[in-house]
mmCIF file of C-alpha atoms in Angstrom:
data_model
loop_
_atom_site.group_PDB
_atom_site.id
_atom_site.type_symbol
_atom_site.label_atom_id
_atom_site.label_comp_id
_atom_site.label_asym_id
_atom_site.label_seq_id
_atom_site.Cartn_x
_atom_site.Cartn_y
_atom_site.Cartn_z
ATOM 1 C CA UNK A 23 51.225 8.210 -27.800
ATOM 2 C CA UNK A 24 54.854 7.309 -27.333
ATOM 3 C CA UNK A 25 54.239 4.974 -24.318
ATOM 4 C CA UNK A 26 51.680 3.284 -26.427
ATOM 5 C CA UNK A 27 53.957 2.615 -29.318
ATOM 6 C CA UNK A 28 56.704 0.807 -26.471
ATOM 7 C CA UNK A 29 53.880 -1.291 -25.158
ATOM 8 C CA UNK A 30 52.907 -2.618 -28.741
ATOM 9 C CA UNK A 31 56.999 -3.086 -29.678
ATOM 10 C CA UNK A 32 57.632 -4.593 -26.352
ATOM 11 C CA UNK A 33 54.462 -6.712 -26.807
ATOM 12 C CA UNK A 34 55.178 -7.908 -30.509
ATOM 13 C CA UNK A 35 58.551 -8.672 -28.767
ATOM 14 C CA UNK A 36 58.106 -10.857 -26.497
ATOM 15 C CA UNK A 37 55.845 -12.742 -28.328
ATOM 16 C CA UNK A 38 58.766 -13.432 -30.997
ATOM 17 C CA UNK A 39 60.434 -14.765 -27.835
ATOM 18 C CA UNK A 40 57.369 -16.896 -27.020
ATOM 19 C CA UNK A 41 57.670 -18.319 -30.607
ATOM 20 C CA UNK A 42 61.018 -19.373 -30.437
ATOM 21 C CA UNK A 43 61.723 -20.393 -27.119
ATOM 22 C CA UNK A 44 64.136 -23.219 -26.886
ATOM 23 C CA UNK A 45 62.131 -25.262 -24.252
ATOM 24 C CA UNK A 46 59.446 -25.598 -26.901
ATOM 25 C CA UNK A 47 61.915 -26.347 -29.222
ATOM 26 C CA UNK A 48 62.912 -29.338 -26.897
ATOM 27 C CA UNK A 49 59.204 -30.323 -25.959
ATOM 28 C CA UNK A 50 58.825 -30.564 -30.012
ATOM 29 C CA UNK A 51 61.740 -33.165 -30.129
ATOM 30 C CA UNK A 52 61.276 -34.906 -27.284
ATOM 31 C CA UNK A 53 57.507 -35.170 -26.283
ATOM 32 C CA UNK A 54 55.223 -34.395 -28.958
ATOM 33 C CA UNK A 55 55.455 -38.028 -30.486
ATOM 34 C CA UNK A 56 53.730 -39.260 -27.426
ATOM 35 C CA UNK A 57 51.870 -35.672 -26.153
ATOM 36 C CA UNK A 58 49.514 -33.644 -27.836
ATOM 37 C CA UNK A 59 49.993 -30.100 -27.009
ATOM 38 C CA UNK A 60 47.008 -27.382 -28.448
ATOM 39 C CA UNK A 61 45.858 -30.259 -30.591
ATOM 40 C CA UNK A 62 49.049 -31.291 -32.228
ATOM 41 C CA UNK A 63 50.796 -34.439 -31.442
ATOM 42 C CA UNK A 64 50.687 -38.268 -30.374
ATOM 43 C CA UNK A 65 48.145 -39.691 -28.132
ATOM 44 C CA UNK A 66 50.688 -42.163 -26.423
ATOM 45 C CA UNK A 67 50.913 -39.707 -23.161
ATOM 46 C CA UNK A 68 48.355 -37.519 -21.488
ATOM 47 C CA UNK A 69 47.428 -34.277 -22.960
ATOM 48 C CA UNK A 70 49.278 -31.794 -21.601
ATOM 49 C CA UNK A 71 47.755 -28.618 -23.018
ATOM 50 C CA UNK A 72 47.136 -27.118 -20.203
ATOM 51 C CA UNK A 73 49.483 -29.015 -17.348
ATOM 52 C CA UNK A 74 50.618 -25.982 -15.450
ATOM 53 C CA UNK A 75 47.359 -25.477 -14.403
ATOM 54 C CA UNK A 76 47.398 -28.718 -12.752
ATOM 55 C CA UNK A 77 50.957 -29.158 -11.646
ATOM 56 C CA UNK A 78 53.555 -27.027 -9.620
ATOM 57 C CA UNK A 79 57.171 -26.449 -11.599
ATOM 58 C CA UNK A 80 58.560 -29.041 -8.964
ATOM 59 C CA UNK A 81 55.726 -31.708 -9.936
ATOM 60 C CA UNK A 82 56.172 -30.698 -13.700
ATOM 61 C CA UNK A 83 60.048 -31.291 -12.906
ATOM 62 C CA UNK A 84 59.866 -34.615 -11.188
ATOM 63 C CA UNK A 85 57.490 -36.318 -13.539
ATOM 64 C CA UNK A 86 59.612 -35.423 -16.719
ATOM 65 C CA UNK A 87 62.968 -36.537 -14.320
ATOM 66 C CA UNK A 88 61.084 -39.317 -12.722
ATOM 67 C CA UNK A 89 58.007 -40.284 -14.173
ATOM 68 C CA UNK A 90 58.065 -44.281 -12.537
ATOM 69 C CA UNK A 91 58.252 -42.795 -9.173
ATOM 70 C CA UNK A 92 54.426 -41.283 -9.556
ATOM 71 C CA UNK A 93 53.313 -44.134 -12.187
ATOM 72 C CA UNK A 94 55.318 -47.633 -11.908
ATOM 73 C CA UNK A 95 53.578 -48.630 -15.183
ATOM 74 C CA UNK A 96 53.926 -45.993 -17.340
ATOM 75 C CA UNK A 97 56.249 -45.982 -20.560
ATOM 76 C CA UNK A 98 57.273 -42.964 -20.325
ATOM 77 C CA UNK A 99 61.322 -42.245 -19.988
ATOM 78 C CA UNK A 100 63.299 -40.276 -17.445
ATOM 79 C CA UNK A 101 64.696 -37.481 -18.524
ATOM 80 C CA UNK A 102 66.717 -37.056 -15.561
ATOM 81 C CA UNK A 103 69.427 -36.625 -18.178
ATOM 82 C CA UNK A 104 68.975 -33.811 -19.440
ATOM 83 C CA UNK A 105 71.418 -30.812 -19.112
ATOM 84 C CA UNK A 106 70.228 -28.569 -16.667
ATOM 85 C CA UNK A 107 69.884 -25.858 -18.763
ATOM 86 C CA UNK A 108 67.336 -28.049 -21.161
ATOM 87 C CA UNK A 109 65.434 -28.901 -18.122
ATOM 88 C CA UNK A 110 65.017 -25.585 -16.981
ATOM 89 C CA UNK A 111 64.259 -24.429 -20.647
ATOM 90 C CA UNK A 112 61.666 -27.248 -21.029
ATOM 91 C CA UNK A 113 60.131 -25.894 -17.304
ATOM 92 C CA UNK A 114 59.844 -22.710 -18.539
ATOM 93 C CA UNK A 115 57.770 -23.657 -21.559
ATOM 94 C CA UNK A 116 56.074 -26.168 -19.757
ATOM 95 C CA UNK A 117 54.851 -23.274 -17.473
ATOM 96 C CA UNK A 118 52.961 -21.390 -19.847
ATOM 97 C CA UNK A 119 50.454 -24.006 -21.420
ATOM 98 C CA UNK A 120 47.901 -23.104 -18.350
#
């Protein structure tokens, strides 16, 4: 009974973390004008609702850094800018919409 009660806290735990984490956070003030993520956002950019399903973390982190190096045409800034921290943040959100 006890080990059940951990798993449900540690559960309902990490999804708090899920909710809040900062990468979303960024992705919400830097890419959802032109992405749609889960339904919600611009139509500008691809859909990227599931993008870690298609893309490695190193594609995922060269397209955001990069994105004229894979598509010359596309309007889409760099973000090669960003602090490392942010980038890794925005990676690790990035990562979970499989």
């Amino acid at each position: 009974m006890r080990s059940g009660l951990v798993l449900l806290v540690s559960i309902l735990l990490s999804g708090l973390a899920w909710a809040d984490m900062p990468g979303e956070k960024l992705f919400n003030r830097k890419c959802t004008m032109c992405h749609v993520v889960r339904g919600r956002g611009g139509a500008i950019g691809p859909d990227l609702s599931k993008v870690a399903a298609r893309m490695s973390e190193a594609q995922l982190q060269a397209k955001v850094a990069y994105p004229k190096k894979s598509h010359p045409g596309t309007s889409m800034p760099s973000f090669a800018t960003l602090e490392a921290a942010e980038m890794q943040a925005l990676m690790a959100y990035l990562k979970t919409l499989k």
